[in-house]
Short mmCIF file of C-alpha atoms in Angstrom, two decimals:
data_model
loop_
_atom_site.label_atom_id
_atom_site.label_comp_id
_atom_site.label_asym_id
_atom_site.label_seq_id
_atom_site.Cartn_x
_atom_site.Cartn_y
_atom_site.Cartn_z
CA UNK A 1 -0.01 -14.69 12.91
CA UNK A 2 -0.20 -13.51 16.60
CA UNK A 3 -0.78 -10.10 18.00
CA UNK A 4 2.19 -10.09 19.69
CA UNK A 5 4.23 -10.60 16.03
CA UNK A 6 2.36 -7.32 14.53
CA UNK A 7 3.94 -4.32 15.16
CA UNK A 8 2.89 -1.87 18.20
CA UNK A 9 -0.52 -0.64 17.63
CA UNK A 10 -0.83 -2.30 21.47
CA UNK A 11 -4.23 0.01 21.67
CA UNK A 12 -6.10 -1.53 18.82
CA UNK A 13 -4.67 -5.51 19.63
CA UNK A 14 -6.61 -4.55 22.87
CA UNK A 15 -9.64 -3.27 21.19
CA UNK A 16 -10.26 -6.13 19.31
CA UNK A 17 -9.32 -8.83 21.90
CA UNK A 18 -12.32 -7.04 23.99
CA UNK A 19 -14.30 -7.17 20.80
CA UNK A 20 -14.26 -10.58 20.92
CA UNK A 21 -14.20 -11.74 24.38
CA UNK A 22 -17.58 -9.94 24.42
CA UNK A 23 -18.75 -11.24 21.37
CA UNK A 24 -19.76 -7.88 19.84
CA UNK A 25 -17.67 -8.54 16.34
CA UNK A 26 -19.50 -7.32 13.41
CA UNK A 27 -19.87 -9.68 10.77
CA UNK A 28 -17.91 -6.56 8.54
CA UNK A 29 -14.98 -4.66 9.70
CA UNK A 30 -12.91 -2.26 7.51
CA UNK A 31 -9.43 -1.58 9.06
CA UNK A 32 -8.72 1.94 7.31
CA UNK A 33 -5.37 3.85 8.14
CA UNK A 34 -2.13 5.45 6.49
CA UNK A 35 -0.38 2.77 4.34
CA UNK A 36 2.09 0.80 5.84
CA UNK A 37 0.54 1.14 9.36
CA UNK A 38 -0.06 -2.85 9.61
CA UNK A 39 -3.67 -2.99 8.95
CA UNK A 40 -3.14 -6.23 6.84
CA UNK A 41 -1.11 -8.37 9.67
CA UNK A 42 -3.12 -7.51 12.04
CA UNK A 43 -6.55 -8.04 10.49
CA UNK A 44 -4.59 -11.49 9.82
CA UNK A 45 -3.88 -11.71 13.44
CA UNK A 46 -7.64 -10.70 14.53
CA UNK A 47 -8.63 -13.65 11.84
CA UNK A 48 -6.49 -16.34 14.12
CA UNK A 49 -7.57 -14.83 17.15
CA UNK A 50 -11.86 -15.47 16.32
CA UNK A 51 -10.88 -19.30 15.11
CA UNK A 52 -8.31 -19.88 17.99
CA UNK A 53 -9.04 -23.13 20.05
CA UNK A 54 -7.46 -22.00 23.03
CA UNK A 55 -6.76 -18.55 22.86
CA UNK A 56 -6.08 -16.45 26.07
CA UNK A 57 -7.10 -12.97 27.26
CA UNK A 58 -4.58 -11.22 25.02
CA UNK A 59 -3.11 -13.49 21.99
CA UNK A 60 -4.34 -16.85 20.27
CA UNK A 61 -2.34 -19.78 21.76
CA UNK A 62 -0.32 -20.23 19.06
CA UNK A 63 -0.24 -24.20 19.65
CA UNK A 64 -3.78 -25.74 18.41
CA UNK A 65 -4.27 -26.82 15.28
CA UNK A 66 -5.95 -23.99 13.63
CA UNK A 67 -2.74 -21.72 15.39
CA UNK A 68 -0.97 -23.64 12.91
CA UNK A 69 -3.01 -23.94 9.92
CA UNK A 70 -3.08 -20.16 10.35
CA UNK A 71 0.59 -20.01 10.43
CA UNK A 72 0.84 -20.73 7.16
CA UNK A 73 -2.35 -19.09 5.73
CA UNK A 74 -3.95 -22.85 5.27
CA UNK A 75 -6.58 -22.61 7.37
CA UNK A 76 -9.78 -23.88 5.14
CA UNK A 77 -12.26 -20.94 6.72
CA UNK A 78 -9.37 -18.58 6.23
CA UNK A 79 -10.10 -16.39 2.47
CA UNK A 80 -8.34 -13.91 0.81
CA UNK A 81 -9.27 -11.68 -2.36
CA UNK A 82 -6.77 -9.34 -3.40
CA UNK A 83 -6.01 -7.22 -6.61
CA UNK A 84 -4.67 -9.63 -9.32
CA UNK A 85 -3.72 -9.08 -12.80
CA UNK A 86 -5.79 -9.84 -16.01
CA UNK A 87 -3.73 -11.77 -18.43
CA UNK A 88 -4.06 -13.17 -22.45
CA UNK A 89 -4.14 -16.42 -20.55
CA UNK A 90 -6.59 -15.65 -18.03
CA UNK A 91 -9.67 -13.51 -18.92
CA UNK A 92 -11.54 -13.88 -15.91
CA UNK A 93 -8.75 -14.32 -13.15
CA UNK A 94 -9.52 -14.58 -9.78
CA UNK A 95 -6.96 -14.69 -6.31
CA UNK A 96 -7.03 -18.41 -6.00
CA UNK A 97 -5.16 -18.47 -9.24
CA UNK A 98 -2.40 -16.33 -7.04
CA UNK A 99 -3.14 -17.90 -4.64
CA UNK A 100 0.57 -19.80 -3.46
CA UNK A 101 2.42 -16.51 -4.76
CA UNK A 102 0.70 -14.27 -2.32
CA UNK A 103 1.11 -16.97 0.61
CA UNK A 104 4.77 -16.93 0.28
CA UNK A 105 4.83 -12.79 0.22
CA UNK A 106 2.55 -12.71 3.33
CA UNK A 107 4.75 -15.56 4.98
CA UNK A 108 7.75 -13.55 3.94
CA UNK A 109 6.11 -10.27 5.35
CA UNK A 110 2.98 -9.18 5.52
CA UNK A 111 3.93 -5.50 5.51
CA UNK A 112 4.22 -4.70 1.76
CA UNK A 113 2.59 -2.58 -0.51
CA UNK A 114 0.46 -2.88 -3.86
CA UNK A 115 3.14 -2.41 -6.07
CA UNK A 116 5.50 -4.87 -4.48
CA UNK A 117 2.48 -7.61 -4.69
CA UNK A 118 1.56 -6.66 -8.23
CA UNK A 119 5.70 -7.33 -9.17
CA UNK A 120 5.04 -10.46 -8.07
CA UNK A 121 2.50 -11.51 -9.90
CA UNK A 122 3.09 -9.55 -13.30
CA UNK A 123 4.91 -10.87 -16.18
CA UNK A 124 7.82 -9.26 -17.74
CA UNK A 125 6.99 -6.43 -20.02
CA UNK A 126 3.11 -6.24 -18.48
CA UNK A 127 1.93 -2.97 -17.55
CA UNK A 128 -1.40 -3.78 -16.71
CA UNK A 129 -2.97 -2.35 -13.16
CA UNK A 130 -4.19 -4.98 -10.52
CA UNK A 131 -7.95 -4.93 -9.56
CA UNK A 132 -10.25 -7.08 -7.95
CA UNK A 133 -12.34 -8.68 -11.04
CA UNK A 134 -15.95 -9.37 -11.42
CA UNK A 135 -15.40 -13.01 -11.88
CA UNK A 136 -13.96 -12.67 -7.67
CA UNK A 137 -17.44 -12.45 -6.81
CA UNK A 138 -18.69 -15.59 -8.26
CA UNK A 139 -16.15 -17.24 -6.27
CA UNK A 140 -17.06 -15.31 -2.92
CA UNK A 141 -20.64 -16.46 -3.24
CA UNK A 142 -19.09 -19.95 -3.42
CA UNK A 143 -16.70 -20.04 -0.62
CA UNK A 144 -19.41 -18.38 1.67
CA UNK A 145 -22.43 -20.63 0.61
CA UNK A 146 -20.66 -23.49 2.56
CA UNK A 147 -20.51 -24.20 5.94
CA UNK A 148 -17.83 -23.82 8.05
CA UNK A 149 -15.03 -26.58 7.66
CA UNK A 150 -13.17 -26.87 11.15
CA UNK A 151 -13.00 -23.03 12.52
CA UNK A 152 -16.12 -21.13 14.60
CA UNK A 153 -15.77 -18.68 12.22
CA UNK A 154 -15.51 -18.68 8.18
CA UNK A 155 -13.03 -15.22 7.80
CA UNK A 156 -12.80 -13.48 4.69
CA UNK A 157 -10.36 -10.95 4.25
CA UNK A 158 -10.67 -8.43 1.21
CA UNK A 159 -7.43 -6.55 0.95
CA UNK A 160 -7.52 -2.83 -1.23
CA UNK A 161 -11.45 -3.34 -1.66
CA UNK A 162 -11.28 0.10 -3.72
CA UNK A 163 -9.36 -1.95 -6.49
CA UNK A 164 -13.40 -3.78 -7.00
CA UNK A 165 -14.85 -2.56 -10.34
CA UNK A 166 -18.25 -1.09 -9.76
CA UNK A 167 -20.03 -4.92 -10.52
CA UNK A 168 -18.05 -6.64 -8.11
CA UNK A 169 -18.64 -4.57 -5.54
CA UNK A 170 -22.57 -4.25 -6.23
CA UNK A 171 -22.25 -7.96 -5.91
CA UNK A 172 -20.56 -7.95 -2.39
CA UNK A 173 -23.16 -5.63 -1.61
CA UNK A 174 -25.20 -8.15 -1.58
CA UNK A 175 -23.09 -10.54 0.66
CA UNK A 176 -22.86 -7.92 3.21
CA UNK A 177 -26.33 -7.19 3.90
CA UNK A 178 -27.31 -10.53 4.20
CA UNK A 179 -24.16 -12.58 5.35
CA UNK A 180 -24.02 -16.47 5.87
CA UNK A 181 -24.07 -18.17 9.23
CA UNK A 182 -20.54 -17.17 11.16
CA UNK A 183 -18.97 -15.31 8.61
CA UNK A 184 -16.44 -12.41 9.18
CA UNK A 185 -15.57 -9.68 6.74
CA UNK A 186 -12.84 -7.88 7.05
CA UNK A 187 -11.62 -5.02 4.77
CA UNK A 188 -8.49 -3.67 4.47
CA UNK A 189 -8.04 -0.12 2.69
CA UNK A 190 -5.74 2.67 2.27
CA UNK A 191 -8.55 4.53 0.38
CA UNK A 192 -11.81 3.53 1.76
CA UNK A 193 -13.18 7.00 0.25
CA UNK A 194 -13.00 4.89 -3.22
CA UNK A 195 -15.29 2.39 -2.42
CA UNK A 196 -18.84 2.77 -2.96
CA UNK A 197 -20.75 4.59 -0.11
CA UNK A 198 -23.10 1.54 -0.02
CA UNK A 199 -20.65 -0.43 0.95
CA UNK A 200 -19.02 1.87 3.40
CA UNK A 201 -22.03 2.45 5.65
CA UNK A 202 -22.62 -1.53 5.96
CA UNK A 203 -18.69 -2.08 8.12
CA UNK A 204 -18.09 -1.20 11.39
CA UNK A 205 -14.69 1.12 10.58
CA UNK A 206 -11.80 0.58 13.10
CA UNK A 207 -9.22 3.18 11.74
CA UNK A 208 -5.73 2.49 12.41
CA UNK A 209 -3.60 5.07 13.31
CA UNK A 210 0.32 5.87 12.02
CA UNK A 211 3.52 3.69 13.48
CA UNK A 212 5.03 6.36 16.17
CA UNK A 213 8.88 6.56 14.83
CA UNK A 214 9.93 4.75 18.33
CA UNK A 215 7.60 1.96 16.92
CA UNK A 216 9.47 2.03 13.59
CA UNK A 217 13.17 2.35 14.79
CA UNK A 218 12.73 -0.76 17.13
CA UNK A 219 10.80 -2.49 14.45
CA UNK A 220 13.85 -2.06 12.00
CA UNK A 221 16.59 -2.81 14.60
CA UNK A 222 15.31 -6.05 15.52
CA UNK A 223 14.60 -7.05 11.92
CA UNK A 224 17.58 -5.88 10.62
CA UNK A 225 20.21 -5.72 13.10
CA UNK A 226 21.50 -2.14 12.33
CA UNK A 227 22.47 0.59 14.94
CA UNK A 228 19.97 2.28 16.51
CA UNK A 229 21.34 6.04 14.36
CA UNK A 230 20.79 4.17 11.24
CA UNK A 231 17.09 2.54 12.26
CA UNK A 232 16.48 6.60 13.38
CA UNK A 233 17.00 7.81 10.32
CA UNK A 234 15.04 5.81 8.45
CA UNK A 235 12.48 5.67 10.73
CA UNK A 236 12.16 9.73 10.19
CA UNK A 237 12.21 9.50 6.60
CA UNK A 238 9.10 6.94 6.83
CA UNK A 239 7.22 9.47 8.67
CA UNK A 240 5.17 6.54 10.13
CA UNK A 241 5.16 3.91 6.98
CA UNK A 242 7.12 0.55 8.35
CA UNK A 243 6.88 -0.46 4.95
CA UNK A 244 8.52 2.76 3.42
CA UNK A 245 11.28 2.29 6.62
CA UNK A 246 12.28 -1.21 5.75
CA UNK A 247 12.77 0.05 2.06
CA UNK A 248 15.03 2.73 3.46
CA UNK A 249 16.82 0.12 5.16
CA UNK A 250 17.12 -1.80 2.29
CA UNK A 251 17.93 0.83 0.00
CA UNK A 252 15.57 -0.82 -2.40
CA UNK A 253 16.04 -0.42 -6.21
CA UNK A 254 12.80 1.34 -6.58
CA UNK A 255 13.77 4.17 -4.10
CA UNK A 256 16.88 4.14 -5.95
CA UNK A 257 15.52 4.12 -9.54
CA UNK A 258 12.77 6.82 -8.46
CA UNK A 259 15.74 9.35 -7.24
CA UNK A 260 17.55 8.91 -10.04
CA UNK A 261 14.65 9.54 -12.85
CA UNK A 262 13.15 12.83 -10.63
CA UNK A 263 16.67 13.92 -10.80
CA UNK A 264 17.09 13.53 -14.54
CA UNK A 265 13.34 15.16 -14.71
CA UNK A 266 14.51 18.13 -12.77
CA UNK A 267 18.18 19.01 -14.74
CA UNK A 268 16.23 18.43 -17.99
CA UNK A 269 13.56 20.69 -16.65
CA UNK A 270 15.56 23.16 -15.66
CA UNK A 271 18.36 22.85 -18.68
CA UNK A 272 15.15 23.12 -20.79
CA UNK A 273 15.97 20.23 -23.00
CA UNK A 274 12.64 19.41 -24.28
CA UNK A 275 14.71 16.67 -26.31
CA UNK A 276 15.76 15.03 -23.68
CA UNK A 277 12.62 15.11 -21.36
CA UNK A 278 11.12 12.88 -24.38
CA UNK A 279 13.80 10.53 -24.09
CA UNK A 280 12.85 10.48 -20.36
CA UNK A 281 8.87 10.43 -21.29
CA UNK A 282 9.47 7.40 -23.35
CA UNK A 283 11.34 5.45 -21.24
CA UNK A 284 9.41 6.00 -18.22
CA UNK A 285 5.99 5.47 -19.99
CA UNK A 286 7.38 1.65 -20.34
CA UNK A 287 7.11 1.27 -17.02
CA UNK A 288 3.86 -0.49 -14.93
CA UNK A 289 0.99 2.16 -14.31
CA UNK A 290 1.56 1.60 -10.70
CA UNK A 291 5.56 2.41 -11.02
CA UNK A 292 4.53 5.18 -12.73
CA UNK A 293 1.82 6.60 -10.17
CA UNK A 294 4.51 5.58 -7.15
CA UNK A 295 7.08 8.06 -9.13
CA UNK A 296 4.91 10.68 -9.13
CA UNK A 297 3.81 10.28 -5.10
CA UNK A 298 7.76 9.94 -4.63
CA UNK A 299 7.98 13.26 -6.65
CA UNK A 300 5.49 15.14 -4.99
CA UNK A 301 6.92 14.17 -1.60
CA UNK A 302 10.31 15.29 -2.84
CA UNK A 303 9.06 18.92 -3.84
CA UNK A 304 7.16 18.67 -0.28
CA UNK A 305 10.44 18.08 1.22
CA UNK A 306 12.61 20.76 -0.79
CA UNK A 307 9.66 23.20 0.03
CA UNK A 308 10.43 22.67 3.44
CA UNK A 309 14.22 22.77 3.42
CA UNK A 310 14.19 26.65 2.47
CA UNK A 311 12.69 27.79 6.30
CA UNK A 312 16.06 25.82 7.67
CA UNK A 313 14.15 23.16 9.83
CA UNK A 314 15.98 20.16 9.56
CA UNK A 315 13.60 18.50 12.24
CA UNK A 316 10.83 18.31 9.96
CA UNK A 317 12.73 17.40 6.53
CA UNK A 318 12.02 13.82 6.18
CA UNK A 319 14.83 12.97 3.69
CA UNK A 320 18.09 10.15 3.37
CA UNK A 321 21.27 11.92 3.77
CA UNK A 322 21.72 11.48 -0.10
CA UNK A 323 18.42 13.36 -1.18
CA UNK A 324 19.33 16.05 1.49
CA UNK A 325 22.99 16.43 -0.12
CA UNK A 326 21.43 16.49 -3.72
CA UNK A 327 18.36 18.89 -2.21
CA UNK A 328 20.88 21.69 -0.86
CA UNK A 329 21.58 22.79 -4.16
CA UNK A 330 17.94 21.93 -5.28
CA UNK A 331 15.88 23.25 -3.00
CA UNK A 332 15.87 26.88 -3.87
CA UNK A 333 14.14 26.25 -6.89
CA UNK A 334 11.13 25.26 -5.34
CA UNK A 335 9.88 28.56 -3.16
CA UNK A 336 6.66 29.78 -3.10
CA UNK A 337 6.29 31.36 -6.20
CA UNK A 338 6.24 27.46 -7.49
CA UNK A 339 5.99 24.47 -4.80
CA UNK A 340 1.99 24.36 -5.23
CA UNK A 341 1.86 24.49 -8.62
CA UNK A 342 4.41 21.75 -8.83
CA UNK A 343 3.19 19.51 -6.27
CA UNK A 344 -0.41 19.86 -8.36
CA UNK A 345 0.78 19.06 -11.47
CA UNK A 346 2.26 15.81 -10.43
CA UNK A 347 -0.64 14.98 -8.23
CA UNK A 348 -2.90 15.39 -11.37
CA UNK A 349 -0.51 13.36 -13.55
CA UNK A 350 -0.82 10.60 -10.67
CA UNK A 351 -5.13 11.18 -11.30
CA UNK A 352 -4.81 10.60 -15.06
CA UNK A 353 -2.53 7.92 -15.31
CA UNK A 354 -5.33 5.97 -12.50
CA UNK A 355 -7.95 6.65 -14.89
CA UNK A 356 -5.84 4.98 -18.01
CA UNK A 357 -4.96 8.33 -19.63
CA UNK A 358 -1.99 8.06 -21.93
CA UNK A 359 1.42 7.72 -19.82
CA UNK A 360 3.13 9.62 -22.59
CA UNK A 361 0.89 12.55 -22.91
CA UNK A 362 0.20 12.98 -19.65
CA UNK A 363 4.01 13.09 -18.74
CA UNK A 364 5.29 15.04 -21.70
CA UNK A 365 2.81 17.41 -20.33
CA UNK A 366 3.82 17.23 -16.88
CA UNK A 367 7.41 17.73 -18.32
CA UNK A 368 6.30 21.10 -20.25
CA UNK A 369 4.47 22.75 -17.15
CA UNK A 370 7.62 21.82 -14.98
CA UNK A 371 9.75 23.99 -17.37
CA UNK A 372 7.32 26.72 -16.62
CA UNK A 373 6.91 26.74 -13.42
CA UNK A 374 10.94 26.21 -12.47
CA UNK A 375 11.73 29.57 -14.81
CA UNK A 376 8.55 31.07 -12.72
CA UNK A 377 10.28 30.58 -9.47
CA UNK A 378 13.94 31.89 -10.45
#
């Protein structure tokens, strides 16, 4: 991938062009940031640009024959370790054995988020959460004990590090402070706050910062050919995620299937049919943990969004014009007597289902205090 093919961010290509033309690259770099701000293509782009032949003062040349191993993520100093799921098949599973499935997703786009790569990769009826295993770090020793193949540099790049169980990441520990000949980290986290501290204070950080919405809209026009009011509005709705615009655009089932369930929560909320919220408890609970934690982010933003619509300033209400049609009639419900409160207990549901609590507990629950707190603001 070339700089010029990841999005904007024109201030940070810069910064790490200069970072290399005068050699002062640290042999581990975290790109931090927002999700869906591009750290992944361009720490992918950054990775072509240190094992470039020919590369110029801005972009790699795109021509030599590592530009075009790198093209299509075959470059044999070119790593990845990602989260992957642990099946009945595969006890100690690893990202090569995911290896071709996450090529053709990054190939395909490389602005997507956890859950999309976990659907991927997850068999029907799995609802297991992704992580980065301790058997990945046998296999990191491996790849790095070598020398490099063809490329100046051996790269590798460790995308959602916080995903490492406590082992594996005592283990890269290890890598980091004493790194092999030419070898580049580079981390790529959302939630660099969940990694160990250890690790933290051994990267150089280059935080990434938000897509502007100009940078979205033109982003979405030129991918999908729409109008430029159509890339607007879902470039406001974003609020600086391309990867949450481009659902927008595509109107994706999840968004759809997420709108639909928080409205059914809300009605049987409100209608106080406790019958009926455990017909919604059960059916949800079937879903992946991470569809389940995604619902609950979608949920907060929702109330966030409501909240918002009672002062009447449509400039800073980032929703679709069919969540702001449903939301006029909603939105009165959540005032201030409420919005915290609500926003809270969802964000702690989101907390317990990460830490493995039981889906159906911890969402009857949530279902219980929401009755509550919707009679406590009427």
């Amino acid at each position: 991938m070339l700089f010029k093919q990841v999005v904007g961010q024109e201030d940070i290509k810069s910064r790490l062009v200069r970072m290399v033309n005068d050699n002062r690259v640290s042999h581990a770099l975290l790109f931090t940031g927002p999700e869906g701000n591009g750290k992944l293509a361009m720490a992918i782009a950054f990775a072509q640009y240190l094992n470039c032949l020919n590369p110029n003062e801005s972009d790699s040349c795109g021509e030599c024959t590592s530009c075009k191993k790198y093209a299509k993520l075959v470059h044999p100093d070119l790593h990845f370790v990602f989260p992957v799921i642990k099946s009945n098949t595969t006890s100690s599973p690893v990202s090569d054995n995911f290896i071709s499935e996450w090529r053709a997703l990054v190939n395909e786009t490389p602005y997507f988020s956890l859950t999309t790569w976990l659907g991927q990769i997850r068999k029907e009826g799995d609802n297991k959460q992704g992580a980065i295993f301790t058997s990945e770090s046998s296999e990191i020793i491996k790849k790095l004990s070598l020398k490099t193949f063809e490329g100046k540099h051996k790269v590798m790049i460790i995308w959602m590090p916080e995903k490492m169980n406590e082992s594996t990441a005592n283990k890269l520990l290890k890598i980091l402070e004493e790194p092999s000949q030419s070898t580049v980290f580079i981390l790529v986290s959302n939630n660099p706050d969940e990694m160990i501290s250890t690790i933290l204070s051994r990267t150089q950080q280059l935080k990434i910062p938000a897509y502007s919405q100009k940078e979205i809209e033109g982003h979405l026009i030129e991918r999908f050919n729409i109008s430029g009011d159509e890339a607007e509005g879902a470039a406001k709705v974003a609020n600086g995620n391309l990867i949450f615009g481009e659902e927008q655009v595509r109107m994706s089932e999840e968004n759809e299937f997420f709108f639909d369930r928080f409205i059914q929560m809300m009605r049987h909320s409100y209608a106080r049919k406790v019958g009926d919220l455990l017909k919604w408890v059960e059916e949800m609970s079937r879903h992946p943990r991470e569809m389940q934690r995604n619902f609950l982010n979608y949920a907060i933003n929702m109330i966030r969004e409501n909240y918002i619509m009672n002062f009447k300033q449509g400039d800073i209400v980032y929703l679709t014009p069919k969540q702001m049609e449903w939301s006029k009639k909603f939105s009165p419900f959540i005032n201030d007597k409420n919005a915290m409160t609500i926003a809270g207990d969802f964000a702690l549901a989101d907390s317990h289902i990460g830490q493995n609590g039981n889906s159906k507990v911890v969402l009857f629950d949530l279902g219980l205090k929401l009755i509550i707190s919707i009679k406590e603001g009427n």
